[in-house]
Amino acid sequence: MSDDGGRLDRLTAMLRRRGVILPAFEIHGGVAGLYDFGPIGGKLRRNVKNIWLQHWAKHGDIVEIDSPTLTPEPVLIASGHVGEFNDYMSECKSCNSVFRSDHLLSDHHPNPDVLPPEELNSLLIKMGVTCPGCNQNDWLDARPMNLMFETKIGAMRGGRTAYMRPETAQGMFMLFPALYRHFRNRLPFGAVQTGKGYRNEISPRQGMIRLREFNMAELEYFIDPEVVPSHDFSKWNSMPFNLIPDPDTSSPVSMSIRDASEKGIIRHPTVAWFMGWTWDFLVAVGIDPNRIRFRQHEGTEMAHYASDCWDAEIEGSYGWIECVGIAHRGCYDLGAHENSTGNSSLKAWRPFQEPKSVDKTILAGNGAVIGPAFREKANAVNAALAELSNTNQEYPFQLTLDDGSEVTIEENMIEMKRVVATEHGEWFLPHVVEPAFGIDRIIWHILDHCYIETEKSGESYTLMQLPEFIAPVNVAILPLMEKDGLVEVADLLHRQICSISDVSSYYDGSGSIGRRYARADEVGVPWAITIDHQTLEDSTVTIRRRDDGLQMRIEMDLLQSKLATGSISELF
RNA sequence: GCGGAUGUAGUGAAGGGGUUAUCACCUGAGGUUUCCAACCUCAUGUCACGGGUUCAAAUCCCGUCGUCCGCACCA
């Protein structure tokens, strides 16, 4: 937290005053961790989301989907969220401090996070673990702290338990079969989704940084783990990234992502490739490139699903904050959903280069003997026999079944079978690389980085240097005075500009012209259009550039066509 | 969840058991003004919510909720 002389306070006050971002439900007292996007903020978020979507859509193999926020419990049990977000907490009876039970036991057990609550309780007593606050050993029973919002599907009693989704990713996994068909069974492909996620944080702090309801934007990119990807890193070659690898393997470096990938610091090329695209996106929407770094998760902090994870962190008024997580999730999710449902539609087909002829001899059970001998276990015995690689057994031998039990196999139970088959390919679980963006945190840092406090004729002056295509309002329409027929011309121009798609304008006729320029600058309007008496004569207006106040005169028709094509800046 | 601080116009602050609650900026209306926060006049609050004490509460007390800081927690 840098001492910024109150800049953070002035920025948040401005964001409230101007309707960018403000606490939600304030007249009822407000709720921590819930924020409104006002008229300016709402459009800003829309623009950021649209650019994000377009950033991925242009790859050609990534499509947008949308799935419910309300998620039935079994989905989140399968994904591991019900277990993972159920950290157990122990409360000290004498001083009421609360700690994570597994953290208290970290010196007494190799991995206490796997223990059930009864063992946590007994181990706390047995090991004499004392409260870090008051040094007493007197604990209430550990109870789960579930960070998900729970609800019921079904209005009456006995509905199904559900949760508000803690991430959007599961929706993409549920849609894997539809995506696989959509892409004609060919990997790699991806799906993106933007929307709300929910986490019932214990104590949300730091404004927009930790929210209870937040905007996320996630991409799931499905790949074949056996295909070595050939990504083109050339556009980032001359651009060293600030990398903070897992301290166990390497120390912070500044190097190109291609080199980091080739040296194995980034463990998978596709992760490196998405780091590049992530960097492009962040810079495009107005994040200061010098205040971006990528930090690799250490083994211990890696989420339950990830095999490598890099966070894009952005430096702002709250220090370095992780705003994007790029995780290699392996086949964890698709496998987990297959296992818990028994459904096998989450696989992809990998054809062999050449069809494989399989000509092998296997041990097959003789049904007439095995059936009567093992009865209900007969199927398991046959399955275990089929998996035996050694067909030259000495009889009798012990066979281990899937459930761990052993049976004795006699020679008369067995028939040698020769199997001839042609295999054209195989089914496999795709791996997935997931870049997950915290939209609110990114928007916060855009505002933080673009908020400029300067001086103008001795007075303090603020301006929001948003990139043009992010700006919530594209142009401000300002009649020099509200009389002599200037209002009518200005109002018509305003409505004409608003009818151009993806262009927004606001009309401002109150106060001096300088004051109105200042108001527009404060919320980052890139262009201010002034209607004066000359406009009435020749249909020209002046256009002023936000960042330097430079003005030029232009015909209204040309202005509109330039706005429609987003090419105003070419005029200067 | 614990401890401390705190809640007064759109924003930021001052005040404080007594009738019309201050200040600055902002915002709106009118006037004035021919291009960078000019000026003049006027307007906007039941002082977080609920209860209590009192003749009288924005002020004192209790509770609730929120916010900030510290602790703890945190993909």
XYZ file of C-alpha atoms (C1' of nucleotides) in Angstrom:
647
model
C 0.000 0.000 0.000
C 1.820 3.009 -1.195
C 1.421 6.381 0.438
C -0.045 8.303 -2.422
C -1.020 11.460 -0.600
C -4.706 10.620 -0.723
C -4.825 9.877 -4.445
C -6.742 6.659 -3.779
C -9.336 8.551 -1.720
C -9.755 11.180 -4.403
C -10.085 8.532 -7.084
C -12.760 6.538 -5.226
C -14.626 9.737 -4.346
C -14.640 10.698 -8.014
C -15.820 7.233 -9.057
C -18.785 7.575 -6.697
C -19.582 11.147 -7.606
C -19.507 10.492 -11.325
C -21.411 7.220 -11.273
C -18.618 4.892 -12.249
C -18.381 2.436 -9.352
C -20.278 2.797 -6.088
C -21.300 0.653 -3.106
C -24.527 -1.256 -3.762
C -27.766 -0.987 -1.764
C -26.451 2.060 0.078
C -29.785 3.487 1.221
C -30.376 0.206 3.066
C -26.977 0.422 4.693
C -24.956 -1.259 1.998
C -23.411 -4.711 1.837
C -19.683 -5.285 1.945
C -18.340 -6.824 -1.218
C -21.196 -5.765 -3.480
C -20.772 -2.877 -5.880
C -22.853 -1.151 -8.523
C -21.541 -0.085 -11.863
C -23.207 3.258 -12.540
C -23.994 4.824 -15.907
C -20.342 5.381 -16.704
C -19.058 2.171 -15.102
C -21.718 0.018 -16.727
C -20.651 1.065 -20.189
C -16.999 0.737 -19.288
C -17.540 -2.839 -18.194
C -19.514 -3.586 -21.346
C -16.644 -2.266 -23.466
C -14.015 -4.245 -21.582
C -16.055 -7.430 -21.889
C -16.656 -6.904 -25.585
C -12.983 -6.340 -26.266
C -12.142 -9.408 -24.229
C -14.593 -11.528 -26.211
C -13.294 -10.195 -29.484
C -9.714 -10.770 -28.384
C -10.426 -14.518 -28.331
C -13.028 -14.725 -31.077
C -10.448 -13.634 -33.625
C -8.507 -16.865 -33.109
C -11.203 -18.671 -35.060
C -11.289 -21.767 -32.856
C -12.813 -20.147 -29.773
C -16.566 -19.638 -29.323
C -18.710 -17.971 -26.710
C -21.159 -19.904 -24.573
C -23.324 -19.006 -21.617
C -24.402 -21.266 -18.806
C -26.447 -20.856 -15.628
C -25.018 -19.319 -12.500
C -27.195 -21.622 -10.410
C -25.364 -24.920 -10.206
C -26.635 -28.221 -8.756
C -24.546 -29.570 -5.901
C -23.322 -32.783 -7.620
C -21.551 -30.727 -10.300
C -19.555 -28.894 -7.660
C -18.878 -32.037 -5.667
C -17.431 -33.587 -8.828
C -15.350 -30.515 -9.578
C -13.967 -30.544 -6.061
C -15.386 -27.176 -5.051
C -17.678 -28.465 -2.324
C -14.736 -30.208 -0.702
C -12.110 -27.627 -1.489
C -14.057 -24.599 -0.346
C -15.033 -26.418 2.846
C -12.002 -25.448 4.851
C -12.421 -26.359 8.482
C -12.128 -23.610 11.049
C -11.396 -23.989 14.746
C -12.457 -21.356 17.209
C -10.646 -20.670 20.484
C -13.067 -20.888 23.411
C -11.252 -18.371 25.536
C -10.530 -15.562 23.090
C -12.892 -16.341 20.183
C -10.139 -16.163 17.602
C -10.751 -18.294 14.535
C -8.092 -20.161 12.600
C -7.994 -22.681 9.838
C -7.765 -26.029 11.560
C -5.255 -27.432 9.087
C -2.956 -24.446 9.519
C -2.904 -24.970 13.280
C -1.772 -28.553 12.725
C 0.786 -27.896 10.033
C 3.678 -28.739 12.403
C 2.092 -31.966 13.555
C 0.837 -33.651 10.411
C 2.275 -33.878 6.872
C -0.928 -32.777 5.155
C -3.617 -31.931 7.698
C -5.931 -30.487 5.052
C -7.056 -34.016 4.168
C -8.183 -34.870 7.713
C -11.864 -35.213 8.625
C -13.162 -32.854 11.345
C -13.128 -35.472 14.142
C -9.434 -36.118 13.592
C -8.695 -32.411 13.427
C -10.388 -31.983 16.812
C -8.635 -34.904 18.477
C -5.249 -33.995 17.022
C -5.582 -30.406 18.264
C -6.063 -31.732 21.795
C -3.524 -34.563 21.565
C -0.766 -32.319 20.257
C -1.617 -29.577 22.713
C -1.885 -26.998 19.985
C -2.343 -23.622 21.621
C -4.169 -20.613 20.322
C -1.774 -18.172 18.630
C -3.822 -15.382 20.192
C -3.987 -16.354 23.865
C -1.905 -19.549 24.195
C -4.810 -21.617 25.539
C -5.563 -25.124 24.320
C -9.333 -25.025 24.389
C -10.941 -25.408 20.997
C -14.517 -25.568 19.828
C -15.251 -28.319 17.330
C -13.939 -27.599 13.863
C -16.700 -26.541 11.541
C -16.668 -26.146 7.800
C -16.433 -22.727 6.310
C -18.106 -22.941 2.951
C -17.428 -19.935 0.807
C -20.179 -20.733 -1.677
C -23.691 -19.297 -1.532
C -26.064 -22.186 -0.993
C -29.648 -22.300 -2.199
C -32.387 -24.747 -3.173
C -33.758 -25.557 -6.602
C -37.474 -26.069 -6.148
C -39.775 -23.703 -4.336
C -41.202 -26.058 -1.749
C -39.585 -28.214 0.895
C -37.256 -30.899 -0.317
C -35.702 -29.021 -3.226
C -32.282 -29.971 -4.552
C -29.277 -28.292 -3.001
C -27.502 -25.911 -5.343
C -24.860 -23.201 -5.185
C -24.260 -19.960 -6.950
C -21.286 -20.818 -9.129
C -17.860 -19.959 -7.698
C -16.413 -19.867 -11.227
C -17.797 -20.072 -14.749
C -15.493 -22.875 -15.862
C -17.808 -25.767 -14.998
C -20.317 -24.524 -17.551
C -17.757 -24.957 -20.306
C -16.929 -28.478 -19.148
C -20.610 -29.421 -19.105
C -20.811 -28.264 -22.706
C -17.767 -30.207 -23.872
C -19.795 -32.701 -25.956
C -21.628 -29.868 -27.742
C -18.363 -28.024 -28.356
C -16.717 -31.182 -29.628
C -19.512 -31.665 -32.194
C -19.471 -27.965 -33.078
C -15.786 -28.158 -33.924
C -16.250 -31.369 -35.938
C -14.352 -33.490 -33.431
C -11.077 -31.657 -33.923
C -8.861 -30.332 -31.169
C -7.709 -27.834 -30.185
C -10.671 -25.589 -29.538
C -11.897 -23.328 -26.816
C -14.945 -21.747 -25.289
C -15.264 -18.469 -23.463
C -17.843 -17.226 -21.051
C -18.252 -13.949 -19.210
C -20.545 -13.593 -16.255
C -20.976 -13.433 -12.540
C -19.290 -15.634 -9.972
C -20.061 -15.733 -6.265
C -17.984 -16.276 -3.156
C -19.217 -15.537 0.331
C -16.004 -13.925 1.538
C -15.585 -13.660 5.297
C -14.450 -10.097 5.188
C -14.267 -8.426 1.810
C -11.850 -5.504 1.892
C -9.977 -3.283 -0.463
C -12.886 -1.970 -2.483
C -13.204 -3.720 -5.807
C -10.430 -6.189 -5.090
C -12.331 -8.782 -3.077
C -16.001 -9.020 -3.944
C -18.808 -11.371 -3.023
C -20.323 -11.151 -6.481
C -17.835 -10.553 -9.205
C -17.476 -10.438 -12.966
C -15.299 -13.103 -14.434
C -14.276 -13.944 -17.938
C -12.900 -17.413 -18.501
C -11.528 -19.337 -21.433
C -11.239 -23.111 -21.492
C -8.902 -24.253 -24.245
C -8.994 -28.001 -24.881
C -5.861 -29.637 -26.219
C -4.515 -33.081 -27.011
C -1.769 -33.750 -24.426
C 0.220 -35.822 -26.932
C 0.389 -33.160 -29.608
C 3.310 -30.802 -29.164
C 1.818 -27.387 -29.858
C 3.619 -25.076 -32.225
C 2.724 -21.596 -31.132
C 4.067 -18.518 -32.827
C 5.784 -16.443 -30.141
C 7.456 -14.055 -32.559
C 5.283 -11.046 -31.754
C 6.568 -11.104 -28.163
C 10.204 -11.910 -28.910
C 11.539 -8.422 -28.401
C 9.399 -7.943 -25.334
C 10.776 -9.332 -22.095
C 8.137 -10.296 -19.533
C 8.627 -9.930 -15.800
C 8.451 -13.483 -14.527
C 8.460 -14.682 -10.938
C 8.763 -18.450 -11.112
C 8.179 -20.847 -8.256
C 11.080 -20.039 -5.892
C 11.851 -23.760 -5.648
C 12.866 -23.858 -9.273
C 14.117 -20.454 -10.305
C 14.388 -16.807 -9.326
C 12.680 -13.778 -10.856
C 13.760 -13.018 -14.379
C 12.920 -10.775 -17.240
C 12.904 -12.759 -20.447
C 10.825 -13.426 -23.517
C 8.084 -15.946 -23.058
C 9.542 -18.048 -25.849
C 12.787 -18.430 -23.926
C 10.925 -19.087 -20.684
C 8.944 -21.781 -22.418
C 11.998 -23.377 -24.011
C 13.874 -23.344 -20.698
C 10.925 -25.048 -19.016
C 10.287 -22.196 -16.609
C 6.810 -22.085 -18.098
C 5.974 -25.756 -18.157
C 3.648 -25.880 -21.144
C 3.933 -23.869 -24.379
C 0.195 -23.240 -24.508
C 0.336 -21.649 -21.058
C 3.157 -19.422 -22.314
C 1.188 -18.570 -25.418
C -1.842 -17.485 -23.387
C 0.423 -15.397 -21.187
C 1.355 -13.500 -24.322
C -2.257 -12.991 -25.356
C -3.149 -11.982 -21.824
C -0.433 -9.346 -21.862
C -1.739 -8.017 -25.185
C -5.247 -7.735 -23.786
C -4.226 -5.958 -20.595
C -2.127 -3.417 -22.442
C -4.842 -2.857 -25.034
C -7.428 -1.923 -22.420
C -5.166 0.613 -20.766
C -3.053 -1.203 -18.180
C 0.446 0.236 -17.811
C 2.763 -2.432 -19.328
C 5.453 -1.610 -16.782
C 3.137 -2.632 -13.966
C 2.351 -6.142 -15.149
C 4.184 -9.218 -13.967
C 3.562 -12.953 -14.073
C 3.956 -15.043 -10.953
C 3.993 -18.809 -10.893
C 2.091 -20.581 -8.153
C 4.177 -22.609 -5.785
C 3.345 -26.263 -5.465
C 1.573 -25.740 -2.144
C -0.687 -22.886 -3.222
C -1.755 -24.465 -6.483
C -5.481 -25.042 -6.664
C -6.683 -28.616 -6.464
C -7.079 -28.902 -10.214
C -3.958 -27.276 -11.550
C -0.623 -28.664 -12.664
C 0.899 -25.300 -13.501
C -0.483 -21.873 -12.857
C 0.724 -18.377 -13.619
C -0.992 -15.266 -12.347
C -0.861 -11.995 -14.173
C -0.439 -9.469 -11.385
C -1.014 -5.762 -11.812
C 0.456 -3.107 -9.567
C -1.921 -0.421 -8.382
C -2.996 1.465 -5.301
C -3.354 -1.779 -3.348
C 0.031 -3.185 -4.340
C 0.483 -6.153 -6.658
C -2.886 -7.808 -7.208
C -3.543 -10.970 -9.176
C -5.991 -10.187 -11.925
C -5.651 -13.151 -14.259
C -4.885 -16.797 -13.546
C -3.615 -18.998 -16.349
C -3.858 -22.597 -15.184
C -3.000 -25.858 -16.833
C -5.784 -27.991 -15.382
C -4.717 -31.216 -17.084
C -7.634 -33.578 -17.556
C -8.775 -33.032 -13.982
C -12.207 -31.565 -14.662
C -13.363 -33.695 -17.555
C -12.111 -36.796 -15.748
C -13.810 -35.813 -12.514
C -17.167 -35.291 -14.209
C -16.866 -38.590 -16.060
C -16.028 -40.438 -12.878
C -18.837 -39.003 -10.854
C -21.518 -39.487 -13.509
C -20.346 -42.653 -15.243
C -20.838 -40.732 -18.446
C -18.060 -41.167 -20.990
C -18.920 -38.418 -23.444
C -16.207 -36.035 -22.297
C -13.485 -37.689 -24.361
C -11.999 -36.894 -27.730
C -10.963 -39.339 -30.441
C -7.360 -39.509 -31.575
C -6.949 -41.398 -34.859
C -3.710 -43.344 -35.263
C -1.401 -42.433 -38.119
C -1.692 -46.022 -39.256
C -4.456 -48.308 -38.072
C -3.035 -50.709 -35.524
C -3.571 -54.383 -36.006
C -3.755 -56.049 -32.681
C -2.998 -59.718 -32.695
C -2.655 -60.989 -29.212
C -3.332 -63.910 -27.038
C -5.316 -63.395 -23.894
C -6.490 -65.517 -21.058
C -10.255 -65.798 -21.129
C -12.343 -67.315 -18.438
C -14.262 -70.462 -19.213
C -17.751 -69.359 -18.346
C -19.008 -72.833 -17.597
C -16.433 -73.231 -14.845
C -15.986 -69.676 -13.612
C -19.683 -68.939 -13.313
C -20.533 -71.697 -10.840
C -17.190 -71.298 -9.059
C -17.344 -67.542 -8.326
C -21.019 -66.669 -8.889
C -21.494 -62.900 -8.337
C -17.758 -62.321 -8.654
C -17.553 -64.037 -12.029
C -17.682 -60.826 -14.030
C -14.902 -59.271 -11.969
C -12.786 -62.363 -12.443
C -13.234 -62.267 -16.209
C -12.312 -58.584 -16.256
C -9.166 -59.169 -14.221
C -8.145 -62.068 -16.445
C -8.531 -59.943 -19.571
C -6.125 -57.383 -18.159
C -3.375 -59.851 -17.365
C -0.389 -59.234 -19.578
C 1.422 -62.426 -18.695
C -0.358 -65.255 -20.425
C 2.161 -67.885 -19.301
C 0.915 -68.482 -15.800
C 1.644 -71.510 -13.688
C -1.491 -73.028 -12.266
C -3.012 -72.541 -9.856
C -2.286 -68.812 -9.293
C -3.699 -65.964 -7.236
C -5.595 -63.287 -9.116
C -6.267 -59.852 -7.608
C -9.625 -58.352 -8.462
C -10.484 -54.693 -8.799
C -11.977 -54.601 -5.305
C -8.684 -55.838 -3.871
C -9.844 -59.369 -3.039
C -7.912 -62.401 -4.289
C -9.185 -65.551 -5.926
C -7.460 -68.763 -6.921
C -7.479 -69.637 -10.599
C -7.213 -73.273 -11.697
C -6.053 -74.368 -15.128
C -9.460 -75.707 -16.108
C -11.018 -72.275 -15.654
C -8.978 -70.805 -18.483
C -9.111 -70.793 -22.234
C -6.369 -69.231 -24.322
C -7.922 -66.922 -26.916
C -6.311 -65.258 -29.882
C -7.767 -61.842 -30.581
C -7.304 -60.104 -33.902
C -8.591 -56.536 -34.158
C -7.820 -53.385 -36.057
C -7.773 -50.185 -33.997
C -8.050 -46.914 -35.871
C -7.563 -44.629 -32.933
C -8.274 -44.170 -29.281
C -10.421 -42.135 -26.920
C -8.686 -39.825 -24.475
C -9.480 -37.076 -22.010
C -8.407 -33.726 -23.461
C -6.304 -31.450 -21.313
C -7.401 -27.928 -20.693
C -5.576 -24.637 -20.304
C -7.651 -21.993 -18.590
C -6.999 -18.271 -18.588
C -9.418 -16.790 -16.026
C -9.807 -13.021 -15.845
C -11.121 -11.038 -12.894
C -12.934 -8.320 -14.798
C -13.613 -6.119 -11.771
C -9.979 -6.128 -10.739
C -8.903 -5.332 -14.262
C -11.397 -2.481 -14.511
C -10.168 -1.164 -11.188
C -6.590 -1.125 -12.432
C -7.551 0.465 -15.741
C -9.128 3.312 -13.780
C -6.206 3.406 -11.380
C -3.618 3.583 -14.162
C -5.527 5.993 -16.372
C -6.401 8.437 -13.576
C -3.998 11.336 -13.995
C -3.685 14.226 -11.587
C -1.930 17.204 -13.110
C -2.028 20.958 -12.912
C -3.612 23.415 -15.260
C -2.949 27.118 -14.795
C -1.964 26.502 -11.224
C -5.068 24.509 -10.349
C -5.175 20.771 -9.859
C -6.736 19.012 -12.795
C -7.711 15.393 -13.230
C -8.180 13.392 -16.323
C -8.912 9.807 -17.160
C -6.726 8.724 -20.031
C -8.791 5.744 -21.104
C -7.964 4.214 -24.462
C -10.428 5.497 -27.001
C -12.233 2.215 -27.623
C -12.717 1.583 -23.889
C -14.139 4.996 -23.116
C -17.716 4.759 -21.792
C -18.631 7.937 -23.631
C -17.040 8.587 -26.997
C -17.934 12.218 -27.505
C -19.335 15.099 -25.492
C -21.547 17.520 -27.374
C -21.169 21.052 -26.056
C -22.987 24.073 -27.426
C -20.781 27.070 -26.780
C -23.855 28.778 -25.290
C -27.387 27.560 -24.850
C -28.998 30.160 -27.079
C -29.058 31.590 -30.602
C -30.169 28.253 -32.002
C -27.019 26.411 -30.932
C -28.987 24.057 -28.673
C -31.112 22.717 -31.520
C -28.079 21.934 -33.667
C -26.231 20.363 -30.750
C -29.193 18.255 -29.721
C -29.718 16.942 -33.243
C -26.031 16.070 -33.580
C -26.118 14.331 -30.203
C -29.021 12.114 -31.220
C -27.515 11.360 -34.620
C -24.278 10.243 -32.998
C -26.099 8.086 -30.429
C -27.815 6.265 -33.279
C -24.470 5.112 -34.692
C -23.947 1.612 -33.351
C -21.379 1.244 -30.579
C -20.913 4.987 -30.302
C -22.221 6.975 -27.381
C -22.440 10.670 -26.836
C -23.558 12.913 -24.052
C -24.958 16.394 -24.205
C -23.743 18.977 -21.719
C -24.935 22.552 -21.849
C -24.531 23.774 -18.300
C -21.654 25.850 -17.008
C -18.779 27.491 -18.762
C -17.146 25.737 -21.675
C -13.979 25.134 -19.633
C -15.939 23.515 -16.855
C -17.619 21.199 -19.312
C -14.303 20.194 -20.857
C -13.080 19.383 -17.367
C -16.155 17.273 -16.607
C -15.639 15.321 -19.815
C -11.924 14.838 -19.129
C -12.624 13.524 -15.648
C -14.513 10.488 -16.930
C -12.284 9.987 -19.923
C -14.372 11.242 -22.834
C -11.763 11.285 -25.610
C -13.403 13.861 -27.877
C -15.337 17.032 -27.077
C -17.376 18.610 -29.861
C -18.228 22.288 -29.604
C -21.045 23.890 -31.562
C -20.574 27.619 -32.099
C -21.990 30.331 -34.318
C -19.866 29.301 -37.262
C -21.585 25.910 -37.120
C -24.831 27.602 -38.077
C -23.169 29.033 -41.188
C -21.061 26.150 -42.533
C -21.986 23.004 -40.563
C -18.534 22.665 -39.052
C -17.770 22.045 -35.412
C -14.598 22.057 -33.384
C -13.265 18.806 -32.049
C -10.968 18.788 -29.053
C -8.646 15.966 -28.111
C -8.818 15.069 -24.423
C -5.180 14.314 -23.803
C -3.695 17.591 -25.002
C -6.625 19.942 -25.630
C -5.677 20.276 -29.279
C -8.589 21.442 -31.438
C -9.510 21.394 -35.074
C -12.546 22.263 -37.132
C -14.379 19.543 -39.004
C -17.636 19.111 -40.918
C -20.374 17.379 -38.967
C -20.879 14.757 -41.689
C -17.208 13.824 -41.656
C -17.298 13.677 -37.847
C -20.104 11.149 -37.931
C -18.471 8.934 -40.521
C -15.193 9.002 -38.629
C -17.004 8.064 -35.426
C -18.755 5.206 -37.197
C -15.415 3.764 -38.293
C -13.626 4.555 -35.044
C -11.005 6.583 -36.869
C -11.290 10.039 -35.349
C -7.691 9.960 -34.219
C -6.556 9.942 -37.867
C -7.668 13.570 -38.092
C -4.905 14.746 -35.805
C -15.179 -13.663 13.235
C -12.078 -10.630 17.132
C -9.996 -5.678 18.684
C -9.805 -0.297 17.697
C -11.851 3.847 15.077
C -16.058 5.631 12.581
C -21.133 6.831 9.993
C -23.492 14.672 9.044
C -26.024 17.052 1.242
C -23.636 14.139 -4.945
C -18.119 14.435 -2.910
C -14.879 15.898 1.115
C -15.067 17.818 5.861
C -16.534 21.115 10.633
C -19.873 21.181 14.625
C -22.822 19.559 18.565
C -28.826 18.326 24.650
C -32.635 23.732 22.670
C -36.279 26.576 17.795
C -33.503 28.607 10.799
C -27.121 22.531 11.275
C -22.055 25.003 9.016
C -18.050 25.198 5.049
C -15.744 24.016 0.386
C -16.257 21.708 -4.055
C -19.985 19.411 -7.078
C -24.974 19.308 -9.217
C -29.602 21.862 -10.974
C -32.501 26.577 -12.431
C -32.084 31.688 -13.935
C -28.724 35.632 -15.330
C -23.940 36.739 -17.575
C -20.151 35.003 -20.899
C -17.666 34.026 -28.472
C -13.497 27.875 -26.403
C -10.455 25.266 -21.300
C -13.092 24.251 -13.595
C -14.866 32.892 -14.245
C -18.880 35.553 -11.824
C -24.019 36.808 -9.535
C -28.900 34.978 -7.450
C -31.558 30.841 -5.928
C -32.286 25.516 -4.953
C -31.041 20.319 -3.001
C -30.276 17.157 3.905
C -36.092 14.500 8.318
C -27.203 14.243 10.600
C -26.892 5.259 8.714
C -31.125 2.286 10.796
C -34.036 0.707 15.245
C -34.932 1.435 20.326
C -34.050 4.118 25.077
C -33.052 8.529 28.471
C -35.055 13.714 28.353
C -39.792 18.961 28.431
C -36.358 18.662 24.194
C -31.682 13.949 20.810
C -28.145 14.893 14.845
C -25.636 15.386 19.839
C -26.049 11.018 25.602
C -26.986 5.405 26.188
C -28.084 0.403 24.004
C -28.643 -2.604 19.742
C -28.311 -3.528 14.394
C -26.056 -2.649 9.842
C -22.176 -0.514 7.088
C -17.246 1.546 6.415
C -11.894 2.053 7.634
C -7.355 0.088 10.178
C -4.979 -4.148 12.687
C -5.390 -9.672 13.547
C -7.254 -13.881 11.167
C -9.098 -15.551 6.365
C -8.495 -15.167 0.992
C -9.128 -18.806 -6.741
